[in-house]
Tab-separated table of C-alpha atoms in Angstrom:
chain	number	residue	atom	x	y	z
P	1169	LEU	CA	-24.478	6.031	72.456
P	1170	GLN	CA	-23.394	3.102	74.682
P	1171	THR	CA	-23.877	0.561	71.736
P	1172	MET	CA	-22.056	3.173	69.352
P	1173	SER	CA	-18.870	3.170	71.529
P	1174	GLY	CA	-19.003	-0.637	71.990
P	1175	ASN	CA	-19.088	-0.867	68.357
P	1176	GLU	CA	-16.129	1.487	67.902
P	1177	ASP	CA	-14.170	-0.767	70.054
P	1178	ASP	CA	-15.135	-3.828	67.989
P	1179	TRP	CA	-13.824	-1.877	64.858
P	1180	LEU	CA	-10.619	-0.852	66.568
P	1181	ALA	CA	-9.917	-4.452	67.449
P	1182	LEU	CA	-10.281	-5.213	63.921
P	1183	LYS	CA	-8.044	-2.483	62.723
P	1184	PRO	CA	-4.786	-4.021	61.136
P	1185	GLN	CA	-1.739	-3.433	63.016
P	1186	GLU	CA	1.115	-1.173	61.609
P	1187	PRO	CA	4.217	-3.441	61.168
P	1188	SER	CA	7.211	-2.761	63.451
P	1189	PRO	CA	10.623	-2.201	61.803
P	1190	SER	CA	11.683	-5.626	62.987
P	1191	GLN	CA	9.049	-7.193	60.705
P	1192	CYS	CA	10.527	-5.755	57.503
P	1193	CYS	CA	13.461	-7.818	56.271
P	1194	GLY	CA	14.872	-4.918	54.330
P	1195	SER	CA	15.298	-6.730	51.255
P	1196	GLY	CA	13.172	-4.710	49.046
P	1197	CYS	CA	10.309	-7.370	48.691
P	1198	LYS	CA	7.413	-6.344	46.449
P	1199	PRO	CA	4.851	-6.387	48.033
P	1200	CYS	CA	6.782	-5.345	51.270
P	1201	ILE	CA	4.909	-5.965	54.609
P	1202	TYR	CA	4.314	-2.180	54.591
P	1203	ASP	CA	2.511	-2.470	51.232
P	1204	LEU	CA	0.208	-5.222	52.624
P	1205	TYR	CA	-0.451	-3.143	55.677
P	1206	GLU	CA	-1.540	-0.189	53.525
P	1207	LYS	CA	-3.633	-2.485	51.589
P	1208	GLU	CA	-5.282	-3.989	54.686
P	1209	LEU	CA	-5.834	-0.675	56.165
P	1210	ALA	CA	-7.561	0.707	53.265
P	1211	GLN	CA	-9.915	-2.429	53.102
P	1212	TRP	CA	-10.560	-1.716	56.958
P	1213	GLU	CA	-11.471	1.758	56.328
P	1214	ARG	CA	-13.831	1.136	53.523
P	1215	ALA	CA	-15.496	-1.725	55.738
P	1216	LYS	CA	-15.884	0.753	58.701
P	1217	ALA	CA	-17.216	3.501	56.574
P	1218	LYS	CA	-19.918	1.134	55.348
P	1219	GLN	CA	-20.187	-0.485	58.856
P	1220	ASP	CA	-19.944	-3.745	57.112
P	1221	LYS	CA	-17.574	-6.383	58.627
P	1222	SER	CA	-17.992	-8.988	55.986
P	1223	LEU	CA	-15.911	-6.739	53.698
P	1224	LEU	CA	-12.954	-7.819	55.832
P	1225	MET	CA	-13.548	-11.474	55.481
P	1226	GLU	CA	-11.195	-11.751	52.292
P	1227	LYS	CA	-8.323	-10.737	54.568
P	1228	LYS	CA	-6.123	-13.948	54.424
P	1229	GLU	CA	-3.123	-13.571	56.460
P	1230	GLN	CA	-2.152	-17.319	56.136
P	1231	SER	CA	-2.907	-19.384	53.068
P	1232	ASN	CA	-3.514	-23.189	53.431
P	1233	ASN	CA	-3.300	-23.932	49.683
P	1234	SER	CA	0.207	-24.924	50.385
P	1235	GLU	CA	1.673	-22.860	47.535
P	1236	LEU	CA	4.270	-20.128	47.985
P	1237	ASN	CA	2.527	-16.744	47.495
P	1238	PRO	CA	4.171	-13.154	47.691
P	1239	ASP	CA	0.884	-11.729	49.621
P	1240	THR	CA	0.264	-14.238	52.285
P	1241	PHE	CA	2.322	-16.625	54.412
P	1242	THR	CA	1.997	-20.313	53.559
P	1243	ALA	CA	2.892	-23.102	56.109
P	1244	PHE	CA	5.506	-25.589	55.052
P	1245	ASN	CA	6.704	-28.646	57.156
P	1246	ILE	CA	10.339	-29.266	58.085
P	1247	SER	CA	11.423	-32.781	56.766
P	1248	SER	CA	15.015	-32.588	57.970
P	1249	VAL	CA	17.588	-30.697	59.970
P	1250	GLU	CA	21.230	-30.906	59.319
P	1251	GLN	CA	23.900	-29.063	61.295
P	1252	LEU	CA	26.699	-28.021	58.836
P	1253	THR	CA	29.016	-26.115	61.032
P	1254	GLU	CA	28.790	-24.967	64.656
P	1255	ASP	CA	26.359	-22.225	63.765
P	1256	THR	CA	24.855	-22.993	60.408
P	1257	TYR	CA	22.088	-25.381	59.607
P	1258	GLN	CA	20.361	-26.820	56.462
P	1259	TYR	CA	16.684	-27.177	56.791
P	1260	LYS	CA	14.536	-29.135	54.102
P	1261	PHE	CA	10.966	-28.396	53.801
P	1262	GLU	CA	8.260	-30.483	52.262
P	1263	LEU	CA	6.330	-29.308	49.271
P	1264	PRO	CA	2.868	-30.977	48.513
P	1265	GLY	CA	3.015	-33.869	45.713
P	1266	ASN	CA	5.963	-33.293	43.507
P	1267	SER	CA	5.415	-29.614	43.266
P	1268	SER	CA	8.120	-27.195	43.031
P	1269	LEU	CA	8.852	-23.726	44.209
P	1270	ARG	CA	9.579	-22.477	40.661
P	1271	LEU	CA	11.927	-19.815	41.826
P	1272	SER	CA	14.087	-17.945	39.291
P	1273	LEU	CA	17.779	-17.642	40.107
P	1274	GLY	CA	18.878	-16.169	43.364
P	1275	GLN	CA	15.295	-15.300	44.319
P	1276	HIS	CA	14.664	-15.089	48.141
P	1277	ILE	CA	11.726	-16.053	50.341
P	1278	VAL	CA	10.687	-14.450	53.542
P	1279	LEU	CA	10.331	-16.318	56.904
P	1280	ARG	CA	8.063	-15.293	59.590
P	1281	GLY	CA	8.781	-15.938	63.102
P	1282	THR	CA	7.572	-14.902	66.634
P	1283	VAL	CA	10.135	-14.488	69.440
P	1284	ASN	CA	8.921	-13.301	73.062
P	1285	GLY	CA	5.635	-12.069	71.351
P	1286	LEU	CA	7.501	-9.931	68.777
P	1287	GLU	CA	7.069	-10.807	65.089
P	1288	VAL	CA	10.249	-10.846	63.075
P	1289	GLN	CA	10.686	-11.403	59.356
P	1290	ARG	CA	13.868	-12.101	57.497
P	1291	ALA	CA	14.835	-13.119	53.895
P	1292	TYR	CA	16.628	-16.256	52.979
P	1293	THR	CA	17.743	-17.884	49.460
P	1294	PRO	CA	16.924	-21.478	48.898
P	1295	ILE	CA	19.852	-23.488	47.879
P	1296	SER	CA	17.999	-26.194	46.244
P	1297	PRO	CA	17.588	-25.832	42.497
P	1298	GLY	CA	14.438	-23.683	41.641
P	1299	ASN	CA	12.889	-26.741	39.883
P	1300	ALA	CA	13.492	-29.281	42.831
P	1301	GLU	CA	10.305	-31.503	43.238
P	1302	GLY	CA	8.526	-32.083	46.332
P	1303	TYR	CA	10.919	-30.155	48.790
P	1304	PHE	CA	13.137	-26.954	49.159
P	1305	GLU	CA	16.311	-26.453	51.162
P	1306	VAL	CA	17.426	-23.402	52.984
P	1307	LEU	CA	20.719	-22.641	54.590
P	1308	MET	CA	20.435	-20.761	57.870
P	1309	LYS	CA	23.236	-19.133	60.098
P	1310	CYS	CA	22.193	-18.675	63.957
P	1311	TYR	CA	23.605	-15.780	65.614
P	1312	GLU	CA	23.886	-15.679	69.396
P	1313	ALA	CA	21.800	-12.559	69.865
P	1314	GLY	CA	19.798	-12.925	66.781
P	1315	LEU	CA	15.881	-12.634	67.368
P	1316	MET	CA	15.231	-14.938	64.421
P	1317	SER	CA	17.951	-17.269	65.413
P	1318	GLN	CA	16.353	-17.848	68.678
P	1319	TYR	CA	13.070	-18.790	66.944
P	1320	ILE	CA	14.886	-21.008	64.389
P	1321	LYS	CA	17.084	-22.839	67.095
P	1322	THR	CA	13.763	-24.283	68.411
P	1323	TRP	CA	12.751	-25.947	65.183
P	1324	LYS	CA	12.522	-29.739	64.815
P	1325	LYS	CA	11.361	-32.167	62.260
P	1326	GLY	CA	7.878	-32.062	61.480
P	1327	ASP	CA	7.326	-28.214	62.549
P	1328	ALA	CA	5.352	-26.069	60.429
P	1329	VAL	CA	7.056	-22.778	59.476
P	1330	PHE	CA	5.509	-19.898	57.437
P	1331	TRP	CA	7.128	-18.399	54.308
P	1332	ARG	CA	6.025	-15.987	51.728
P	1333	GLY	CA	7.722	-15.043	48.361
P	1334	PRO	CA	9.417	-15.242	46.011
P	1335	PHE	CA	11.055	-11.884	45.596
P	1336	GLY	CA	14.037	-10.417	43.909
P	1337	GLY	CA	16.454	-12.538	41.988
P	1338	PHE	CA	19.155	-11.963	39.305
P	1339	PRO	CA	17.752	-12.144	35.818
P	1340	TYR	CA	20.525	-14.563	34.563
P	1341	ARG	CA	20.521	-15.789	30.886
P	1342	PRO	CA	23.082	-18.373	29.542
P	1343	ASN	CA	25.892	-17.025	27.714
P	1344	LYS	CA	24.907	-13.440	28.273
P	1345	HIS	CA	28.137	-12.712	30.322
P	1346	GLY	CA	31.484	-13.979	29.328
P	1347	GLU	CA	32.569	-14.459	33.001
P	1348	LEU	CA	30.625	-14.256	36.167
P	1349	LEU	CA	32.867	-13.014	39.197
P	1350	MET	CA	30.743	-14.030	42.426
P	1351	LEU	CA	31.979	-12.377	45.588
P	1352	ALA	CA	30.238	-14.147	48.597
P	1353	SER	CA	30.823	-13.689	52.349
P	1354	GLY	CA	29.450	-16.566	54.562
P	1355	THR	CA	25.830	-17.330	53.746
P	1356	GLY	CA	26.171	-14.665	51.122
P	1357	LEU	CA	27.007	-18.023	49.232
P	1358	THR	CA	23.340	-19.069	48.965
P	1359	PRO	CA	21.986	-16.857	45.905
P	1360	MET	CA	25.225	-18.027	44.156
P	1361	LEU	CA	24.535	-21.845	44.157
P	1362	PRO	CA	21.262	-21.901	42.069
P	1363	ILE	CA	23.096	-19.808	39.211
P	1364	LEU	CA	26.158	-21.976	39.479
P	1365	GLN	CA	24.062	-25.150	39.326
P	1366	SER	CA	22.171	-23.898	36.271
P	1367	ILE	CA	25.420	-23.231	34.409
P	1368	THR	CA	26.835	-26.703	35.145
P	1369	ASP	CA	23.496	-28.315	34.296
P	1370	ASP	CA	23.346	-26.697	30.911
P	1371	GLU	CA	25.750	-28.087	28.403
P	1372	GLU	CA	25.076	-25.196	26.002
P	1373	ASP	CA	26.070	-22.608	28.718
P	1374	GLU	CA	29.793	-21.705	28.413
P	1375	THR	CA	30.010	-18.887	30.829
P	1376	PHE	CA	33.005	-18.951	32.944
P	1377	VAL	CA	32.709	-18.581	36.698
P	1378	THR	CA	35.124	-17.441	39.287
P	1379	LEU	CA	33.424	-17.809	42.824
P	1380	VAL	CA	35.267	-16.042	45.675
P	1381	GLY	CA	34.056	-17.292	49.100
P	1382	CYS	CA	35.093	-15.322	52.228
P	1383	PHE	CA	34.779	-17.188	55.431
P	1384	ARG	CA	36.510	-16.757	58.853
P	1385	THR	CA	38.174	-20.229	58.999
P	1386	PHE	CA	38.255	-23.333	57.026
P	1387	ASP	CA	35.812	-25.044	59.289
P	1388	LYS	CA	33.371	-22.201	58.563
P	1389	ILE	CA	33.181	-23.125	54.700
P	1390	TYR	CA	29.880	-24.523	54.021
P	1391	LEU	CA	28.738	-27.328	51.840
P	1392	LYS	CA	32.425	-28.244	50.911
P	1393	PRO	CA	31.325	-31.443	49.081
P	1394	LEU	CA	29.042	-29.535	46.733
P	1395	LEU	CA	31.765	-26.687	46.110
P	1396	GLN	CA	34.327	-29.296	45.446
P	1397	ASP	CA	32.069	-30.837	42.683
P	1398	LEU	CA	31.400	-27.568	41.201
P	1399	ALA	CA	35.238	-26.680	40.973
P	1400	ARG	CA	35.601	-29.770	38.857
P	1401	TYR	CA	33.893	-28.285	35.867
P	1402	TRP	CA	36.106	-26.690	33.259
P	1403	ASN	CA	34.460	-23.275	33.355
P	1404	ILE	CA	34.200	-22.981	37.199
P	1405	ARG	CA	36.934	-21.779	39.524
P	1406	ILE	CA	36.559	-21.402	43.296
P	1407	PHE	CA	38.790	-19.302	45.565
P	1408	TYR	CA	38.438	-19.101	49.256
P	1409	ILE	CA	39.805	-16.222	51.578
P	1410	LEU	CA	39.957	-17.012	55.191
P	1411	SER	CA	40.233	-14.098	57.509
P	1412	GLN	CA	41.187	-15.813	60.681
P	1413	GLU	CA	43.322	-18.634	59.349
P	1414	THR	CA	47.222	-17.797	59.837
P	1415	SER	CA	48.681	-20.514	57.705
P	1416	LEU	CA	47.588	-22.783	54.842
P	1417	GLU	CA	49.607	-25.715	55.886
P	1418	LYS	CA	47.013	-27.332	58.115
P	1419	LEU	CA	44.553	-27.230	55.175
P	1420	PRO	CA	44.122	-30.271	53.042
P	1421	TRP	CA	46.428	-30.082	49.987
P	1422	SER	CA	43.585	-29.693	47.579
P	1423	TYR	CA	42.707	-26.406	48.995
P	1424	GLN	CA	46.066	-24.719	49.479
P	1425	GLU	CA	46.582	-23.491	45.900
P	1426	ASN	CA	43.084	-21.716	45.754
P	1427	THR	CA	42.884	-20.302	49.533
P	1428	TYR	CA	44.217	-16.990	50.787
P	1429	THR	CA	44.611	-15.946	54.389
P	1430	GLY	CA	43.790	-12.617	55.684
P	1431	ARG	CA	40.914	-10.338	54.118
P	1432	LEU	CA	39.880	-9.627	50.549
P	1433	ASN	CA	41.407	-6.257	50.090
P	1434	GLU	CA	42.034	-3.904	46.950
P	1435	ASP	CA	45.351	-5.606	45.904
P	1436	LEU	CA	43.950	-8.989	45.887
P	1437	MET	CA	40.642	-7.930	44.067
P	1438	LYS	CA	42.860	-6.608	41.296
P	1439	THR	CA	44.710	-9.847	40.944
P	1440	ILE	CA	41.545	-11.720	40.933
P	1441	VAL	CA	39.903	-9.605	38.429
P	1442	ASN	CA	43.003	-9.740	36.309
P	1443	SER	CA	43.033	-13.453	36.408
P	1444	CYS	CA	39.509	-13.621	34.964
P	1445	ARG	CA	39.419	-14.916	31.485
P	1446	ARG	CA	37.004	-12.231	30.201
P	1447	LYS	CA	35.833	-8.895	31.531
P	1448	PRO	CA	33.644	-10.065	34.438
P	1449	PHE	CA	30.054	-9.067	35.374
P	1450	VAL	CA	30.138	-9.206	39.076
P	1451	LEU	CA	27.618	-10.768	41.648
P	1452	ILE	CA	27.895	-9.688	45.412
P	1453	CYS	CA	26.384	-11.032	48.449
P	1454	GLY	CA	27.297	-10.496	52.149
P	1455	SER	CA	26.731	-8.027	54.906
P	1456	SER	CA	26.118	-4.284	54.055
P	1457	ALA	CA	29.734	-3.608	54.906
P	1458	PHE	CA	31.073	-6.292	52.792
P	1459	ASN	CA	28.832	-5.252	49.876
P	1460	GLU	CA	30.303	-1.617	50.130
P	1461	ASP	CA	33.947	-2.663	50.448
P	1462	MET	CA	33.577	-4.915	47.551
P	1463	SER	CA	32.178	-2.076	45.265
P	1464	ARG	CA	34.929	0.197	46.160
P	1465	TYR	CA	37.584	-2.499	45.443
P	1466	LEU	CA	35.847	-3.303	42.218
P	1467	LYS	CA	35.893	0.358	41.223
P	1468	ALA	CA	39.660	0.538	41.848
P	1469	ALA	CA	40.111	-2.589	39.783
P	1470	GLY	CA	38.345	-1.095	36.858
P	1471	ILE	CA	34.816	-2.664	37.149
P	1472	GLU	CA	32.033	-0.071	36.747
P	1473	GLU	CA	28.718	-0.039	38.964
P	1474	HIS	CA	26.573	-0.953	35.768
P	1475	SER	CA	28.804	-4.348	35.741
P	1476	CYS	CA	27.793	-5.298	39.199
P	1477	PHE	CA	24.639	-6.807	40.751
P	1478	VAL	CA	24.150	-6.973	44.723
P	1479	PHE	CA	21.801	-9.226	46.165
């Protein structure tokens, strides 16, 4: 009997841990961390029933083959850290050789971090082109009280960070939509950039784009040089909406005519939708409150739900 209970303890020590809610990034990944847990639990139950621990050996929590994978976390090294605004950073990660992540447009990847012994997972969308070779780049905003932010703030060049994916994405096809209206709040800009870049890189793609970026202040606009470059294309327009700026006079003149102060409200949405050159298909990315507000304003402006995609 003694050996039996000792054996029971051994098996309990091997039992997979149920994920805590903080570990689920809430982005609808397939497989979700809970799916992976169910799979590991079933594997553990089969092994325990047969009293054969070797059946657990195929459990690979972390892969070392340096390829991104939706089921297991893979380590990637940080090759550079650049601070963009007071709370936003751009991180560059190395890919082996000249391989690429091969993400389709707007796909996200999931980061795993450990803070005070608590495992946290969050989804981020790389801003580098999906076919970029030898590296990928991610824009990250650090929040004062954010658990993941506390982990990210400790990163230095050369650190290894664990990612899995890719997940989600917007099934974009060139010239499928006459005009895309992109509504982005803060780092909600990130899934829009690969789509914008694929349109400007493809001479055959004549899709019009109206990008509306909502930020608190002018200083909080990310990647200004990149956005200014994109805005020079004949089919791309960019508007900025700055909720905490009171006047446009302090802004560089090149921003004044396409910037609004205050919040994006129902009236402004109608103005923007009516200024689109064709009936737009709308892409939305921001906080859940932002996404809900946008959907409501769009409905008032005559845009139905089937003409919207929320990241």
